[in-house]
mmCIF file of C-alpha atoms and ligand atoms in Angstrom:
data_model
loop_
_atom_site.group_PDB
_atom_site.id
_atom_site.type_symbol
_atom_site.label_atom_id
_atom_site.label_comp_id
_atom_site.label_asym_id
_atom_site.label_seq_id
_atom_site.Cartn_x
_atom_site.Cartn_y
_atom_site.Cartn_z
ATOM 1 C CA MET S 277 -34.288 10.829 -57.309
ATOM 2 C CA ALA S 278 -34.185 11.473 -61.001
ATOM 3 C CA ILE S 279 -33.617 9.558 -64.183
ATOM 4 C CA ARG S 280 -30.388 10.612 -65.884
ATOM 5 C CA LYS S 281 -29.741 10.556 -69.592
ATOM 6 C CA ILE S 282 -27.597 7.642 -70.719
ATOM 7 C CA LEU S 283 -24.984 8.779 -73.207
ATOM 8 C CA ASN S 284 -24.496 6.985 -76.506
ATOM 9 C CA LYS S 285 -21.108 5.564 -77.490
ATOM 10 C CA ARG S 286 -20.676 8.411 -79.962
ATOM 11 C CA ASP S 287 -20.271 10.809 -77.012
ATOM 12 C CA GLU S 288 -16.590 11.532 -76.374
ATOM 13 C CA THR S 289 -17.193 11.329 -72.596
ATOM 14 C CA LEU S 290 -17.367 7.536 -72.948
ATOM 15 C CA HIS S 291 -13.854 7.391 -74.343
ATOM 16 C CA LYS S 292 -12.098 9.217 -71.511
ATOM 17 C CA VAL S 293 -10.350 7.949 -68.372
ATOM 18 C CA CYS S 294 -12.276 8.826 -65.195
ATOM 19 C CA LYS S 295 -10.818 10.437 -62.095
ATOM 20 C CA PRO S 296 -11.122 8.989 -58.571
ATOM 21 C CA VAL S 297 -14.033 9.913 -56.340
ATOM 22 C CA VAL S 298 -12.670 12.025 -53.484
ATOM 23 C CA LYS S 299 -15.796 13.461 -51.870
ATOM 24 C CA PHE S 300 -18.241 11.067 -50.225
ATOM 25 C CA ASP S 301 -20.931 13.677 -49.765
ATOM 26 C CA ALA S 302 -24.636 14.264 -50.421
ATOM 27 C CA LYS S 303 -23.913 15.019 -54.065
ATOM 28 C CA LEU S 304 -22.324 11.596 -54.506
ATOM 29 C CA HIS S 305 -25.244 9.924 -52.772
ATOM 30 C CA MET S 306 -27.672 11.701 -55.071
ATOM 31 C CA LEU S 307 -25.689 10.562 -58.101
ATOM 32 C CA LEU S 308 -25.735 6.951 -56.867
ATOM 33 C CA ASP S 309 -29.477 7.081 -56.179
ATOM 34 C CA ASP S 310 -30.168 8.633 -59.597
ATOM 35 C CA MET S 311 -28.017 6.001 -61.302
ATOM 36 C CA ALA S 312 -29.915 3.203 -59.512
ATOM 37 C CA GLU S 313 -33.226 4.612 -60.702
ATOM 38 C CA THR S 314 -31.832 5.060 -64.211
ATOM 39 C CA LEU S 315 -30.526 1.470 -64.259
ATOM 40 C CA VAL S 316 -33.869 -0.003 -63.210
ATOM 41 C CA LYS S 317 -35.716 2.074 -65.780
ATOM 42 C CA ALA S 318 -33.306 0.968 -68.508
ATOM 43 C CA GLU S 319 -33.509 -2.678 -67.326
ATOM 44 C CA GLY S 320 -29.738 -2.917 -67.350
ATOM 45 C CA VAL S 321 -27.341 -4.933 -65.208
ATOM 46 C CA GLY S 322 -24.761 -2.220 -64.677
ATOM 47 C CA LEU S 323 -24.144 1.463 -65.152
ATOM 48 C CA ALA S 324 -20.902 3.436 -64.924
ATOM 49 C CA ALA S 325 -20.770 7.127 -64.016
ATOM 50 C CA PRO S 326 -19.352 8.227 -67.408
ATOM 51 C CA GLN S 327 -22.490 6.777 -69.036
ATOM 52 C CA VAL S 328 -24.446 9.542 -67.319
ATOM 53 C CA GLY S 329 -21.787 12.144 -68.100
ATOM 54 C CA VAL S 330 -19.821 12.062 -64.844
ATOM 55 C CA LEU S 331 -16.100 11.343 -65.294
ATOM 56 C CA ARG S 332 -15.570 9.739 -61.893
ATOM 57 C CA ARG S 333 -14.622 6.203 -60.941
ATOM 58 C CA LEU S 334 -17.861 4.649 -59.758
ATOM 59 C CA VAL S 335 -20.235 2.012 -61.040
ATOM 60 C CA ILE S 336 -23.411 0.311 -59.893
ATOM 61 C CA ILE S 337 -24.414 -3.265 -60.638
ATOM 62 C CA ASP S 338 -27.639 -5.184 -60.101
ATOM 63 C CA VAL S 339 -27.636 -8.832 -61.182
ATOM 64 C CA TYR S 340 -31.250 -9.259 -60.046
ATOM 65 C CA ASP S 341 -30.477 -12.041 -57.550
ATOM 66 C CA GLY S 342 -32.364 -10.290 -54.787
ATOM 67 C CA SER S 343 -29.300 -8.757 -53.138
ATOM 68 C CA GLY S 344 -30.009 -5.297 -54.542
ATOM 69 C CA VAL S 345 -27.871 -2.668 -56.197
ATOM 70 C CA LYS S 346 -24.148 -2.889 -55.490
ATOM 71 C CA GLU S 347 -22.140 0.300 -55.386
ATOM 72 C CA LEU S 348 -18.459 0.153 -56.344
ATOM 73 C CA ILE S 349 -16.551 3.382 -55.841
ATOM 74 C CA ASN S 350 -12.904 3.659 -56.950
ATOM 75 C CA PRO S 351 -13.049 -0.087 -57.723
ATOM 76 C CA GLU S 352 -10.050 -2.210 -58.689
ATOM 77 C CA ILE S 353 -9.933 -5.845 -59.751
ATOM 78 C CA ILE S 354 -7.283 -7.512 -57.579
ATOM 79 C CA TRP S 355 -7.614 -11.094 -58.864
ATOM 80 C CA ARG S 356 -9.046 -12.828 -61.934
ATOM 81 C CA SER S 357 -9.629 -16.553 -62.246
ATOM 82 C CA ASP S 358 -7.761 -18.398 -64.991
ATOM 83 C CA GLU S 359 -11.091 -20.031 -65.797
ATOM 84 C CA THR S 360 -13.018 -17.937 -68.307
ATOM 85 C CA GLN S 361 -16.603 -17.753 -69.538
ATOM 86 C CA LYS S 362 -17.856 -16.944 -73.039
ATOM 87 C CA VAL S 363 -20.862 -14.682 -72.516
ATOM 88 C CA GLN S 364 -23.379 -12.626 -74.435
ATOM 89 C CA GLU S 365 -22.879 -8.958 -73.797
ATOM 90 C CA GLY S 366 -24.546 -5.641 -74.580
ATOM 91 C CA CYS S 367 -24.306 -2.106 -73.233
ATOM 92 C CA LEU S 368 -26.866 0.614 -72.470
ATOM 93 C CA SER S 369 -24.649 3.021 -74.426
ATOM 94 C CA CYS S 370 -24.570 0.766 -77.489
ATOM 95 C CA PRO S 371 -28.258 0.038 -78.175
ATOM 96 C CA GLY S 372 -28.894 -2.781 -80.630
ATOM 97 C CA GLU S 373 -25.344 -4.129 -80.528
ATOM 98 C CA TRP S 374 -24.584 -7.535 -79.046
ATOM 99 C CA GLY S 375 -21.641 -9.848 -79.022
ATOM 100 C CA TYR S 376 -19.806 -12.633 -77.249
ATOM 101 C CA THR S 377 -16.926 -11.738 -74.992
ATOM 102 C CA ILE S 378 -14.496 -13.890 -73.037
ATOM 103 C CA ARG S 379 -14.493 -12.820 -69.390
ATOM 104 C CA PRO S 380 -12.994 -14.339 -66.267
ATOM 105 C CA LYS S 381 -15.401 -16.692 -64.498
ATOM 106 C CA LYS S 382 -14.555 -15.090 -61.155
ATOM 107 C CA VAL S 383 -12.924 -11.869 -60.042
ATOM 108 C CA ARG S 384 -12.023 -10.427 -56.691
ATOM 109 C CA PHE S 385 -12.219 -6.665 -56.327
ATOM 110 C CA LYS S 386 -11.795 -3.915 -53.806
ATOM 111 C CA ALA S 387 -13.890 -0.782 -53.745
ATOM 112 C CA GLN S 388 -15.248 1.892 -51.442
ATOM 113 C CA ASP S 389 -18.870 2.168 -50.359
ATOM 114 C CA ARG S 390 -20.857 5.416 -50.475
ATOM 115 C CA ASN S 391 -19.364 6.479 -47.149
ATOM 116 C CA GLY S 392 -15.783 5.909 -48.253
ATOM 117 C CA ASN S 393 -15.218 2.598 -46.430
ATOM 118 C CA TRP S 394 -13.038 0.112 -48.322
ATOM 119 C CA TYR S 395 -14.304 -3.432 -48.774
ATOM 120 C CA GLU S 396 -13.319 -6.529 -50.746
ATOM 121 C CA SER S 397 -15.660 -8.874 -52.501
ATOM 122 C CA GLU S 398 -15.723 -11.751 -54.937
ATOM 123 C CA ALA S 399 -17.920 -11.930 -58.010
ATOM 124 C CA GLU S 400 -18.688 -14.790 -60.322
ATOM 125 C CA ASP S 401 -20.660 -15.511 -63.485
ATOM 126 C CA LEU S 402 -22.870 -12.535 -64.505
ATOM 127 C CA PHE S 403 -21.598 -10.413 -61.596
ATOM 128 C CA ALA S 404 -17.961 -11.001 -62.632
ATOM 129 C CA GLN S 405 -18.850 -10.148 -66.241
ATOM 130 C CA ALA S 406 -20.553 -6.939 -65.096
ATOM 131 C CA VAL S 407 -17.604 -5.902 -62.899
ATOM 132 C CA CYS S 408 -15.235 -6.289 -65.878
ATOM 133 C CA HIS S 409 -17.585 -4.497 -68.287
ATOM 134 C CA GLU S 410 -18.325 -1.578 -65.940
ATOM 135 C CA LEU S 411 -14.721 -1.083 -64.797
ATOM 136 C CA ASP S 412 -13.637 -0.896 -68.442
ATOM 137 C CA HIS S 413 -15.990 2.092 -68.811
ATOM 138 C CA LEU S 414 -13.925 3.931 -66.176
ATOM 139 C CA ASP S 415 -10.932 3.683 -68.510
ATOM 140 C CA GLY S 416 -12.885 4.716 -71.584
ATOM 141 C CA ILE S 417 -13.129 1.161 -72.937
ATOM 142 C CA LEU S 418 -16.344 -0.137 -74.486
ATOM 143 C CA PHE S 419 -17.251 -3.830 -74.635
ATOM 144 C CA LEU S 420 -17.199 -3.591 -78.430
ATOM 145 C CA GLU S 421 -13.400 -3.711 -78.203
ATOM 146 C CA LYS S 422 -13.657 -7.029 -76.341
ATOM 147 C CA VAL S 423 -16.148 -8.773 -78.608
ATOM 148 C CA VAL S 424 -14.837 -11.999 -80.149
ATOM 149 C CA GLU S 425 -17.979 -12.614 -82.234
ATOM 150 C CA PHE S 426 -20.835 -10.220 -82.944
ATOM 151 C CA ILE S 427 -24.420 -11.441 -82.653
ATOM 152 C CA ASP S 428 -27.082 -10.634 -85.217
ATOM 153 C CA PRO S 429 -29.478 -8.261 -83.374
ATOM 154 C CA GLU S 430 -32.452 -10.139 -84.905
ATOM 155 C CA GLN S 431 -31.517 -13.110 -82.731
ATOM 156 C CA MET S 432 -31.645 -10.999 -79.580
ATOM 157 C CA GLN S 433 -35.193 -9.705 -80.027
ATOM 158 C CA GLU S 434 -37.468 -11.871 -77.987
HETATM 159 ZN ZN1 ZN H 234 -21.660 -0.580 -70.782
#
């Protein structure tokens, strides 16, 4: 496994729409493993492929609840709760920037696993927030566009 470089928001790659994953091969597995290692090292909750320069529709998420890294390939949100949550948000591609966003409290999504098998799952709280944030990356959207109130970075340093 290897640590991959996380691109900064200034990189045009982060503003493009990603293409579907079509090959579920060793190269994909290596990418997923590298992204997991990169995520742990960066102490992030989620990482989308375009953040490491790959314009394909896949993300990984780890909400540190003991269930490990979740892999969402070609993911789609199929349901969002009417109930929302106002949450603090940041992004590994936007160091030092924080803000509040309004996200659904729960989402239901479908995705493929690393072998191409489709599955459905429900996410709530931080996991739901991460699914929304990471899937936006696949369409070239950064959380900064969703911020309703920016947070002074001084307040986040502890
Ligand atoms: Zn992000």
